C-alpha positions as a printed NumPy array, in Angstrom:
array([[  1.137,  14.544, -28.867],
       [  3.225,  12.508, -31.24 ],
       [  5.124,   9.72 , -29.456],
       [  7.937,   9.999, -31.985],
       [  8.733,  13.512, -30.794],
       [  9.695,  12.219, -27.356],
       [  8.971,  13.656, -23.931],
       [ 10.833,  15.419, -21.186],
       [  9.656,  12.906, -18.592],
       [  8.295,   9.398, -18.983],
       [  6.495,   8.038, -15.924],
       [  5.959,   4.274, -15.867],
       [  2.899,   3.334, -13.848],
       [ -0.26 ,   5.379, -13.193],
       [ -0.838,   4.146,  -9.666],
       [ -0.785,   6.391,  -6.624],
       [  2.767,   7.632,  -7.147],
       [  2.413,   7.985, -10.904],
       [ -0.704,  10.139, -10.588],
       [  1.052,  12.493,  -8.157],
       [  4.113,  12.71 , -10.406],
       [  2.058,  13.374, -13.539],
       [  0.254,  16.193, -11.772],
       [  3.397,  17.885, -10.503],
       [  5.741,  17.358, -13.464],
       [  3.207,  18.591, -16.039],
       [  2.481,  21.83 , -14.197],
       [  4.908,  23.703, -16.448],
       [  3.157,  23.837, -19.861],
       [  6.534,  23.83 , -21.603],
       [  7.314,  20.378, -20.205],
       [  6.062,  17.307, -22.078],
       [  5.078,  14.392, -19.833],
       [  4.075,  10.845, -20.766],
       [  2.298,   8.654, -18.211],
       [  2.17 ,   4.96 , -19.138],
       [ -0.251,   2.518, -17.496],
       [ -0.464,  -1.203, -18.265],
       [ -4.001,  -1.446, -16.915],
       [ -7.193,   0.11 , -18.189],
       [ -9.295,   3.118, -17.298],
       [-10.829,   3.41 , -13.838],
       [-14.413,   3.504, -15.106],
       [-15.545,   0.223, -13.524],
       [-18.721,   0.606, -11.442],
       [-17.312,  -1.031,  -8.301],
       [-14.235,   1.194,  -8.029],
       [-16.171,   4.209,  -6.762],
       [-18.232,   2.325,  -4.181],
       [-16.024,   1.704,  -1.124],
       [-17.222,  -1.841,  -0.487],
       [-16.468,  -2.57 ,  -4.135],
       [-13.025,  -3.862,  -3.176],
       [-14.843,  -7.18 ,  -2.822],
       [-15.324,  -7.122,  -6.598],
       [-12.11 ,  -5.446,  -7.746],
       [ -9.605,  -7.601,  -5.864],
       [ -8.954, -10.892,  -7.683],
       [-10.711,  -9.467, -10.732],
       [ -8.41 ,  -9.458, -13.793],
       [-10.084,  -6.274, -14.997],
       [ -8.611,  -4.325, -12.077],
       [ -6.062,  -6.612, -10.389],
       [ -2.869,  -8.241, -11.683],
       [ -3.967, -11.327,  -9.707],
       [ -0.448, -12.308,  -8.711],
       [  0.19 , -15.276,  -6.461],
       [  3.169, -15.738,  -4.191],
       [  5.39 , -18.784,  -4.289],
       [  4.334, -21.574,  -1.892],
       [  5.531, -20.328,   1.484],
       [  6.876, -22.551,   4.279],
       [  5.826, -19.925,   6.836],
       [  2.24 , -20.306,   5.62 ],
       [  2.484, -24.084,   5.893],
       [  3.141, -24.382,   2.174],
       [  0.243, -22.208,   1.024],
       [  0.349, -19.909,  -1.998],
       [ -1.919, -16.904,  -1.53 ],
       [ -3.236, -14.238,  -3.871],
       [ -1.28 , -11.004,  -4.052],
       [ -3.466,  -8.162,  -5.299],
       [ -1.908,  -5.227,  -7.174],
       [ -3.934,  -2.586,  -8.97 ],
       [ -4.116,  -3.003, -12.744],
       [ -6.043,   0.165, -13.539],
       [ -5.592,   3.929, -13.489],
       [ -5.036,   4.797,  -9.835],
       [ -3.311,   1.459,  -9.23 ],
       [ -3.852,   0.089,  -5.761],
       [ -5.624,   3.279,  -4.669],
       [ -8.502,   2.16 ,  -6.918],
       [ -8.897,  -1.199,  -5.156],
       [ -7.377,  -0.772,  -1.691],
       [ -8.774,  -0.395,   1.83 ],
       [ -8.814,   3.444,   1.588],
       [ -7.259,   3.74 ,   5.064],
       [ -5.204,   6.904,   5.513],
       [ -2.265,   5.917,   7.688],
       [  1.038,   7.772,   7.704],
       [  2.938,   5.473,  10.028],
       [  4.75 ,   6.484,  13.189],
       [  7.44 ,   9.045,  13.838],
       [  9.833,   6.24 ,  14.774],
       [  9.445,   4.69 ,  11.29 ],
       [ 10.988,   7.717,   9.611],
       [ 13.634,   8.199,  12.271],
       [ 14.723,   4.656,  11.468],
       [ 15.037,   5.562,   7.781],
       [ 17.447,   8.294,   8.824],
       [ 19.337,   5.868,  11.058],
       [ 19.771,   3.624,   8.009],
       [ 21.649,   6.443,   6.274],
       [ 18.879,   8.43 ,   4.585],
       [ 19.111,  12.033,   5.808],
       [ 16.214,  14.275,   4.907],
       [ 13.532,  11.657,   5.571],
       [ 12.827,  12.25 ,   9.275],
       [  9.268,  12.698,  10.565],
       [  9.694,  16.459,  10.843],
       [ 10.992,  16.615,   7.275],
       [  8.304,  14.463,   5.66 ],
       [  5.354,  15.878,   7.632],
       [  5.036,  19.01 ,   5.43 ],
       [  4.606,  16.763,   2.374],
       [  1.825,  14.793,   4.043],
       [  0.107,  18.056,   4.934],
       [  0.596,  19.608,   1.488],
       [ -1.354,  16.872,  -0.271],
       [ -4.067,  16.457,   2.394],
       [ -7.617,  17.787,   2.51 ],
       [ -8.551,  16.898,   6.09 ],
       [-12.229,  16.849,   6.982],
       [-11.633,  18.723,  10.235],
       [ -9.451,  21.42 ,   8.722],
       [ -5.787,  22.3  ,   9.011],
       [ -3.839,  22.184,  12.252],
       [ -0.25 ,  21.593,  13.28 ],
       [ -0.36 ,  18.009,  11.986],
       [ -2.956,  18.103,   9.211],
       [ -3.455,  19.968,   5.962],
       [ -6.547,  21.295,   4.222],
       [ -7.081,  22.187,   0.595],
       [ -4.799,  19.49 ,  -0.807],
       [ -5.897,  16.924,  -3.342],
       [ -6.191,  13.849,  -1.114],
       [ -9.447,  13.896,   0.829],
       [ -9.391,  12.37 ,   4.334],
       [-12.708,  11.786,   6.135],
       [-14.21 ,   9.912,   9.077],
       [-16.199,   6.687,   8.742],
       [-19.869,   6.837,   7.757],
       [-21.227,   3.766,   9.562],
       [-21.151,   2.564,  13.182],
       [-21.335,  -0.854,  14.817],
       [-22.132,  -1.606,  18.443],
       [-19.696,  -4.517,  18.504],
       [-16.801,  -2.282,  17.444],
       [-17.587,   0.283,  20.13 ],
       [-17.503,  -2.552,  22.653],
       [-14.177,  -3.784,  21.273],
       [-12.718,  -0.309,  21.831],
       [-13.842,  -0.494,  25.458],
       [-12.303,  -3.944,  25.796],
       [ -8.986,  -2.788,  24.346],
       [ -8.943,   0.103,  26.811],
       [ -9.55 ,  -2.34 ,  29.666],
       [ -6.415,  -4.156,  28.479],
       [ -4.256,  -1.03 ,  28.536],
       [ -4.695,   0.208,  24.945],
       [ -6.304,   3.632,  25.446],
       [ -8.852,   5.292,  23.218],
       [ -7.336,   8.062,  21.139],
       [ -9.025,  10.479,  18.701],
       [ -7.012,   9.397,  15.639],
       [ -3.781,   7.936,  14.351],
       [ -1.41 ,   9.924,  12.064],
       [ -0.003,  12.174,  14.779],
       [  3.346,  10.437,  15.193],
       [  2.687,   8.043,  18.085],
       [ -0.054,   5.565,  17.244],
       [ -0.298,   3.82 ,  20.613],
       [ -3.986,   3.4  ,  21.343],
       [ -7.198,   2.484,  19.573],
       [ -9.271,   4.596,  17.192],
       [-11.481,   4.425,  14.144],
       [ -9.574,   4.653,  10.889],
       [ -9.823,   7.748,   8.723],
       [-10.317,   7.053,   5.054],
       [ -9.651,   8.421,   1.575],
       [-13.27 ,   9.056,   0.675],
       [-15.323,  12.089,  -0.313],
       [-18.879,  11.867,   1.008],
       [-18.907,   8.085,   0.894],
       [-17.152,   7.664,  -2.459],
       [-13.629,   6.256,  -2.892],
       [-11.103,   9.04 ,  -3.425],
       [ -8.326,   7.392,  -5.434],
       [ -5.042,   8.746,  -6.736],
       [ -6.703,   9.236, -10.109],
       [ -9.507,  11.384,  -8.726],
       [ -7.197,  13.335,  -6.462],
       [ -4.255,  14.011,  -8.747],
       [ -4.792,  12.878, -12.344],
       [ -8.321,  13.785, -13.423],
       [ -7.949,  17.467, -12.469],
       [ -5.02 ,  17.821, -14.911],
       [ -6.038,  15.499, -17.749],
       [ -6.904,  18.585, -19.816],
       [ -3.291,  19.73 , -19.914],
       [ -2.061,  19.718, -23.488],
       [  1.448,  18.746, -22.377],
       [  0.349,  15.557, -20.563],
       [ -0.359,  12.339, -22.421],
       [ -1.761,   9.274, -20.65 ],
       [ -1.56 ,   5.839, -22.262],
       [ -3.565,   2.923, -20.852],
       [ -3.288,  -0.771, -21.721],
       [  0.322,  -0.037, -22.618],
       [  3.113,  -2.181, -21.215],
       [  6.725,  -1.14 , -20.744],
       [  9.012,  -3.904, -21.963],
       [ 12.164,  -2.242, -20.718],
       [ 13.957,   1.012, -20.073],
       [ 16.404,   1.95 , -22.809],
       [ 19.841,   2.44 , -21.264],
       [ 22.699,   3.882, -23.283],
       [ 26.247,   2.978, -22.235],
       [ 29.034,   5.337, -23.261],
       [ 32.566,   5.335, -21.895],
       [ 31.419,   3.349, -18.875],
       [ 28.567,   5.743, -18.083],
       [ 24.964,   4.615, -18.229],
       [ 21.984,   6.818, -18.943],
       [ 18.281,   6.083, -19.356],
       [ 17.188,   7.51 , -22.691],
       [ 13.621,   6.246, -23.018],
       [ 11.368,   3.185, -22.882],
       [ 10.212,   0.417, -25.144],
       [  6.403,   0.22 , -25.123],
       [  4.114,  -2.605, -26.138],
       [  0.581,  -1.758, -27.233],
       [ -2.085,  -3.596, -29.198],
       [ -0.605,  -2.038, -32.329],
       [  2.916,  -3.273, -31.681],
       [  6.198,  -2.205, -30.068],
       [  7.262,   1.453, -29.937],
       [ 10.345,   3.228, -28.666],
       [  9.809,   6.598, -26.969],
       [ 12.63 ,   8.926, -25.981],
       [ 12.938,  10.787, -22.66 ],
       [ 14.955,  13.996, -22.828],
       [ 15.285,  14.472, -19.08 ],
       [ 14.333,  11.444, -16.992],
       [ 12.562,   8.114, -16.897],
       [ 10.705,   7.547, -13.627],
       [  9.588,   4.083, -12.559],
       [  6.429,   4.221, -10.455],
       [  5.209,   0.688, -11.101],
       [  5.227,  -0.39 ,  -7.469],
       [  7.131,  -2.887,  -5.358],
       [  6.481,  -5.703,  -7.832],
       [  6.516,  -3.867, -11.163],
       [  9.483,  -1.521, -10.7  ],
       [ 12.085,  -4.207,  -9.894],
       [ 10.664,  -6.386, -12.68 ],
       [ 11.194,  -3.589, -15.229],
       [ 14.71 ,  -2.887, -13.948],
       [ 15.637,  -6.547, -14.29 ],
       [ 14.144,  -6.735, -17.78 ],
       [ 16.277,  -3.684, -18.619],
       [ 19.513,  -5.388, -17.554],
       [ 19.779,  -3.781, -14.114],
       [ 20.04 ,  -6.111, -11.144],
       [ 21.89 ,  -9.167,  -9.865],
       [ 23.816, -10.707, -12.797],
       [ 22.874, -14.268, -11.858],
       [ 19.149, -13.43 , -11.95 ],
       [ 19.465, -11.695, -15.313],
       [ 21.689, -14.274, -16.96 ],
       [ 19.38 , -17.109, -15.897],
       [ 16.74 , -15.438, -18.076],
       [ 19.063, -14.763, -20.996],
       [ 19.446, -11.042, -20.283],
       [ 22.842,  -9.404, -20.628],
       [ 23.596,  -7.375, -17.478],
       [ 24.099,  -3.682, -18.232],
       [ 24.538,  -2.635, -14.625],
       [ 25.128,  -4.803, -11.583],
       [ 22.816,  -3.754,  -8.776],
       [ 22.27 ,  -6.762,  -6.51 ],
       [ 19.555,  -5.16 ,  -4.369],
       [ 17.017,  -4.959,  -7.185],
       [ 14.052,  -7.095,  -6.179],
       [ 15.469,  -7.969,  -2.751],
       [ 14.306,  -6.753,   0.702],
       [ 10.649,  -7.538,  -0.095],
       [  8.454,  -7.405,   2.983],
       [  4.934,  -6.464,   3.978],
       [  2.366,  -6.853,   6.75 ],
       [  1.117, -10.363,   7.427],
       [ -2.164, -10.416,   9.358],
       [ -3.537, -13.276,  11.405],
       [ -7.307, -13.373,  10.911],
       [ -8.796, -14.468,  14.233],
       [-12.577, -15.022,  14.128],
       [-15.029, -14.916,  17.034],
       [-18.699, -15.789,  16.953],
       [-20.774, -13.286,  18.948],
       [-24.332, -13.271,  20.273],
       [-27.036, -10.68 ,  20.782],
       [-25.56 ,  -8.084,  18.441],
       [-25.772,  -7.363,  14.722],
       [-22.758,  -7.681,  12.48 ],
       [-22.431,  -7.364,   8.721],
       [-22.882, -11.132,   8.419],
       [-26.606, -10.912,   9.201],
       [-27.24 ,  -7.862,   7.036],
       [-25.353,  -9.14 ,   4.008],
       [-26.909, -12.599,   4.201],
       [-30.499, -11.36 ,   4.074],
       [-32.328,  -9.939,   1.062],
       [-33.944,  -7.265,   3.197],
       [-30.549,  -6.335,   4.639],
       [-29.   ,  -6.02 ,   1.212],
       [-31.822,  -3.835,  -0.051],
       [-31.561,  -1.638,   3.018],
       [-27.814,  -1.209,   2.595],
       [-28.251,  -0.317,  -1.061],
       [-30.939,   2.265,  -0.363],
       [-28.958,   3.835,   2.477],
       [-25.974,   4.252,   0.199],
       [-28.056,   5.495,  -2.733],
       [-29.803,   8.235,  -0.752],
       [-27.327,   9.114,   2.006],
       [-23.9  ,   7.782,   0.92 ],
       [-23.622,   6.132,   4.327],
       [-23.93 ,   2.695,   5.856],
       [-22.118,  -0.594,   5.254],
       [-21.478,   0.079,   1.552],
       [-19.076,   2.873,   2.61 ],
       [-17.042,   0.437,   4.707],
       [-13.379,  -0.225,   4.112],
       [-12.333,  -3.81 ,   4.896],
       [-11.553,  -2.631,   8.439],
       [-13.001,   0.301,  10.355],
       [-11.339,   0.076,  13.741],
       [ -7.648,  -0.139,  14.573],
       [ -5.378,  -0.441,  17.575],
       [ -1.619,  -0.218,  18.085],
       [  0.323,  -1.747,  20.95 ],
       [  3.585,  -3.425,  21.923],
       [  3.629,  -7.201,  21.732],
       [  6.023,  -7.172,  24.682],
       [  7.418,  -4.383,  26.894],
       [ 10.869,  -4.526,  25.279],
       [  9.542,  -3.062,  22.012],
       [ 10.603,   0.599,  21.618],
       [  7.26 ,   1.604,  20.077],
       [  4.003,  -0.107,  19.069],
       [  4.908,  -3.046,  16.847],
       [  1.537,  -4.737,  16.292],
       [ -1.73 ,  -3.446,  14.851],
       [ -5.274,  -4.763,  14.837],
       [ -7.68 ,  -4.283,  11.944],
       [-11.061,  -5.066,  13.498],
       [-13.95 ,  -6.044,  11.233],
       [-17.649,  -6.495,  12.168],
       [-17.824,  -9.506,   9.856],
       [-16.185, -12.832,   9.069],
       [-15.405, -14.87 ,   5.977],
       [-12.812, -17.384,   4.907],
       [-11.178, -14.922,   2.517],
       [-12.23 , -11.758,   0.723],
       [-14.396, -12.65 ,  -2.215],
       [-16.   , -15.576,  -0.35 ],
       [-19.496, -15.362,   1.181],
       [-19.803, -14.062,   4.715],
       [-20.36 , -16.717,   7.365],
       [-23.997, -17.469,   8.3  ],
       [-23.491, -16.52 ,  11.971],
       [-22.796, -13.125,  13.595],
       [-19.06 , -12.668,  14.067],
       [-16.176, -10.266,  14.511],
       [-12.657, -10.571,  13.09 ],
       [ -9.889,  -8.865,  15.081],
       [ -7.025,  -9.383,  12.625],
       [ -3.579,  -8.631,  14.028],
       [ -0.324,  -7.955,  12.18 ],
       [  3.365,  -7.448,  12.899],
       [  4.236,  -3.881,  11.92 ],
       [  7.993,  -4.429,  11.764],
       [  8.599,  -7.863,  10.245],
       [ 12.193,  -9.024,   9.98 ],
       [ 11.482, -11.714,   7.366],
       [ 12.577, -10.738,   3.864],
       [ 11.708, -12.094,   0.442],
       [ 12.35 , -11.071,  -3.138],
       [ 10.878, -10.392,  -6.602],
       [ 12.744, -12.018,  -9.506],
       [ 11.886, -12.319, -13.164],
       [ 11.335, -15.832, -14.511],
       [ 11.8  , -14.95 , -18.175],
       [ 12.972, -12.211, -20.499],
       [  9.369, -12.06 , -21.72 ],
       [  7.799,  -8.976, -20.041],
       [  4.395, -10.661, -20.071],
       [  5.601, -13.432, -17.744],
       [  4.809, -12.69 , -14.117],
       [  7.832, -12.509, -11.803],
       [  8.31 , -14.941,  -8.947],
       [  7.18 , -13.344,  -5.669],
       [  8.818, -15.05 ,  -2.714],
       [  7.744, -13.674,   0.687],
       [  9.456, -15.953,   3.271],
       [  6.823, -15.056,   5.862],
       [  7.541, -15.994,   9.488],
       [ 11.035, -17.116,   8.542],
       [ 12.715, -15.437,  11.54 ],
       [ 12.397, -16.3  ,  15.181],
       [ 11.476, -12.685,  15.976],
       [  8.493, -12.786,  13.606],
       [  7.329, -16.126,  14.934],
       [  7.477, -14.79 ,  18.497],
       [  5.437, -11.705,  17.607],
       [  2.82 , -13.875,  15.866],
       [  2.352, -16.052,  18.952],
       [  2.279, -13.107,  21.358],
       [ -0.197, -11.166,  19.243],
       [ -2.682, -14.065,  19.213],
       [ -2.481, -14.246,  22.99 ],
       [ -3.019, -10.468,  23.286],
       [ -6.066, -10.71 ,  21.035],
       [ -7.504, -13.393,  23.288],
       [ -7.049, -11.139,  26.324],
       [ -8.974,  -8.338,  24.651],
       [-11.781, -10.66 ,  23.585],
       [-12.035, -11.935,  27.184],
       [-12.408,  -8.418,  28.627],
       [-15.508,  -7.423,  30.588],
       [-16.725,  -4.97 ,  27.923],
       [-17.35 ,  -7.846,  25.48 ],
       [-18.741, -10.379,  27.973],
       [-22.395,  -9.605,  27.197],
       [-21.827, -10.742,  23.612],
       [-20.458, -14.131,  24.72 ],
       [-17.594, -14.264,  22.206],
       [-16.552, -17.756,  21.113],
       [-13.233, -18.243,  19.353],
       [-14.033, -19.963,  16.078],
       [-10.618, -19.658,  14.437],
       [ -8.023, -20.771,  15.334],
       [ -9.944, -22.321,  18.249],
       [ -9.581, -21.984,  22.019],
       [ -8.264, -25.548,  22.309],
       [ -4.97 , -24.43 ,  20.748],
       [ -2.787, -23.207,  23.597],
       [  0.862, -24.129,  23.077],
       [  3.318, -21.947,  21.2  ],
       [  3.672, -24.676,  18.601],
       [ -0.078, -24.901,  18.056],
       [ -0.461, -21.134,  17.758],
       [  2.415, -20.844,  15.311],
       [  0.896, -23.534,  13.107],
       [ -2.465, -21.769,  13.321],
       [ -0.827, -18.512,  12.273],
       [  0.573, -20.26 ,   9.212],
       [ -2.881, -21.62 ,   8.391],
       [ -4.818, -18.371,   8.908],
       [ -2.435, -15.563,   8.055],
       [ -2.707, -13.561,   4.877],
       [ -1.214, -10.399,   3.459],
       [ -2.7  ,  -6.919,   3.822],
       [ -1.116,  -6.101,   0.451],
       [  1.6  ,  -3.692,   1.632],
       [  4.717,  -4.792,  -0.311],
       [  7.705,  -2.461,  -0.002],
       [ 11.473,  -2.375,  -0.153],
       [ 12.407,  -4.001,  -3.456],
       [ 14.284,  -0.903,  -4.717],
       [ 15.279,   0.315,  -1.312],
       [ 16.753,   3.693,  -0.58 ],
       [ 20.166,   3.773,   1.087],
       [ 23.572,   5.431,   1.339],
       [ 26.656,   4.705,  -0.749],
       [ 27.884,   2.355,   1.972],
       [ 24.822,   0.112,   1.514],
       [ 25.74 ,  -2.282,  -1.281],
       [ 22.145,  -3.497,  -1.539],
       [ 20.602,  -0.022,  -1.916],
       [ 19.011,   0.539,  -5.323],
       [ 18.318,   4.272,  -5.098],
       [ 19.966,   7.089,  -3.177],
       [ 18.244,   9.566,  -0.88 ],
       [ 17.022,  11.528,  -3.902],
       [ 15.523,   8.371,  -5.403],
       [ 18.04 ,   8.161,  -8.257],
       [ 18.974,   4.668,  -9.426],
       [ 22.594,   4.13 ,  -8.486],
       [ 24.888,   4.017, -11.483],
       [ 22.273,   4.962, -14.112],
       [ 21.785,   8.637, -14.907],
       [ 18.327,  10.073, -15.648],
       [ 16.537,   7.123, -14.013],
       [ 14.626,   7.208, -10.736],
       [ 12.278,   4.949,  -8.842],
       [  9.516,   6.748,  -6.975],
       [  7.007,   4.429,  -5.304],
       [  6.692,   2.155,  -2.263],
       [  9.572,  -0.02 ,  -3.47 ],
       [ 12.081,   2.589,  -2.221],
       [ 10.922,   2.256,   1.406],
       [ 13.885,   0.731,   3.276],
       [ 11.782,  -0.562,   6.187],
       [  8.015,  -0.697,   6.138],
       [  5.966,   1.97 ,   7.864],
       [  3.519,   1.165,  10.653],
       [  0.254,   0.648,   8.834],
       [ -1.194,   1.053,   5.365],
       [  1.328,   2.24 ,   2.802],
       [ -0.749,   4.393,   0.444],
       [ -0.306,   7.671,   2.343],
       [  3.494,   7.23 ,   2.596],
       [  3.547,   6.55 ,  -1.152],
       [  1.782,   9.86 ,  -1.805],
       [  4.359,  11.597,   0.38 ],
       [  7.265,   9.893,  -1.402],
       [  5.885,  10.915,  -4.804],
       [  5.347,  14.501,  -3.681],
       [  8.931,  14.697,  -2.448],
       [ 10.229,  12.881,  -5.512],
       [  8.549,  15.31 ,  -7.889],
       [ 10.11 ,  18.194,  -6.013],
       [ 13.525,  16.545,  -6.275],
       [ 13.144,  16.056, -10.017],
       [ 12.142,  19.662, -10.581],
       [ 15.028,  20.857,  -8.413],
       [ 17.417,  18.873, -10.63 ],
       [ 16.261,  20.879, -13.635],
       [ 17.364,  24.155, -12.142],
       [ 20.813,  25.584, -12.96 ],
       [ 23.535,  23.851, -10.938],
       [ 24.178,  26.992,  -8.894],
       [ 20.542,  26.991,  -7.714],
       [ 20.329,  23.325,  -6.789],
       [ 20.857,  21.787,  -3.354],
       [ 24.4  ,  20.47 ,  -3.005],
       [ 23.011,  16.907,  -2.703],
       [ 21.46 ,  17.124,  -6.175],
       [ 24.343,  18.568,  -8.181]])
C-alpha cells in the first residue's frame, strides 16, 4: 500500500494494544489500516523461550532501556525501566503472567466517573479474547486468541511456601482472575505448550496476510498532525521518521495512540498537547492545553526479600552447574517443560496489609531463586525470593519530554514511597513476609533472611531497606488517564477519545485511572478490545450509535 494514499486508521505502537487494534480494525477489507512500530521484528531467539526475559530486558534490541530519574524514595537510586521495543511490545519481554485484577479495581474506575467499566461490563471482553486451557466457564473464555495455561515446572520450596502462607491466614485457592484474589495460587501464564504467547502471535501474525493492513517497523512517530480550524482541533495524520527520511501520512478517520504509558504521553506532548509550561520549556507551541498529559504515573514497586534455604533445590543450584544447565536445556528441547518455561515468578499471594483495607492490597511474587537484579548471575547458595508489592500505591509521578527532538528520551519521575500510606504498606508488608517465612511449613528448610537482614527491626530501618531493595515490576499506567468532564486532569473520556481533539484516541495502559491489582498486560488486552469496538461503533450512522458516542 502506498503511504501517500493515506489510511482510514493509523495505529501508533505495535505492542499488546496495537496488535489487538490492528486485528480488529482491519477485519473489514474495505478499511485501510497502518500499524507503526518504532522497534524491530520479534524474530529474536530469546523472545519465544519464556526464560528469555533475562536476555531481552535491558537489551537495546528489544528494550527501550529507559531509566527513571534518581528517586528519593529509593534512597536516591535510578533504576532501569524496561519497555518493549519490538513487535508485541512488552508482551514480547514481560513475565507472561495473566492477571486481570480484582472486581474492586474496576468498581473504583466507575466511582471515579467512568461508567461502563465495571467488572461485570469488562468481563465479557476478557473472556472474548481468552483461550483458557481448562475450557470456557462463567468466568473464562475458550477459542480466543490469547492462550492462558498452567505452569510447566514445580518446586518443592514453593509448595512449602503455599503451606506457610495458609498457616498465616492466606488460603490456597485454585486460581486468581475470578474477581476476588484473596489467597495464594500458582500464576497462569500466556504460553502455548511452553512457548511465550505474545500479542504478536495472538493477534497480529494471524492477520498479517490482509491486503488492507500495513505494518511498519523501525519507524518512529515524530508527532501527530493536528489541524486547527475555527477553534476546533482534529488529528489528520502523523509525521513518520524512517531510515529514508521523514514522511507525512494522512488518517481519514482516526489516529490511535497505543504507544504505552511512556510513549503515548511523549507523542502527545511532542504534538503540542499537554501542559503549556512543559511544552514551552521545550520550544513547542501549545495547540491544546491538557494538563493531565504525562501526569498520574504510577506502578507496582516490589520489595525483593531474599532468604537462604537449606536441604532443598532451587534454581540457583541448577543454573550454577553445567550439568544443571544441560539438563534444563534438554528438558525444554524435548518436552517444553522445566525451568526454561518459568516466568520471573511462579507463585503469588494476595492479602490485606492491615484489617482496615477494603480488599487485598498487597501481592507476593515468589521466586525459587535469588539474584541482585535480573540480568545478574544467580547467587551461589540455594535461596527463595518472596517479593512483595503494594497493589494500590498512592504515590504519583510523571512523564515529561526534555526536548522537542523525538529521539530524546522523556524524563520519567516515579516519586516512589512519597506518601505516608505507601511507606506504611511497605513496612507492614515486610513484617508479613517475615511471619510467613517463620511458619512451621518452612521450618525444615531453615530459612535465613539474607536481605534486608533480620537485624533490621525498627520502622525506620525497614523503610530504608525498602528504599535500598525495591524495584519496579514494570507496570506503568495512568499517564493519559480516563475520566469525566469534571476531572480537569483527565486526558481521555470513557470512550478513550482525547479531550478537545477530534479523531484522536489513546488506547493502552496509560488510560487506566488507578492501577489494577497485578500484572497489567491482560487489562491492556481488554482495553484494546473495548477500544476497537468503540471505534467501529463510531463509524456507524449516527442513528445507530450509542448516545455516548454521537
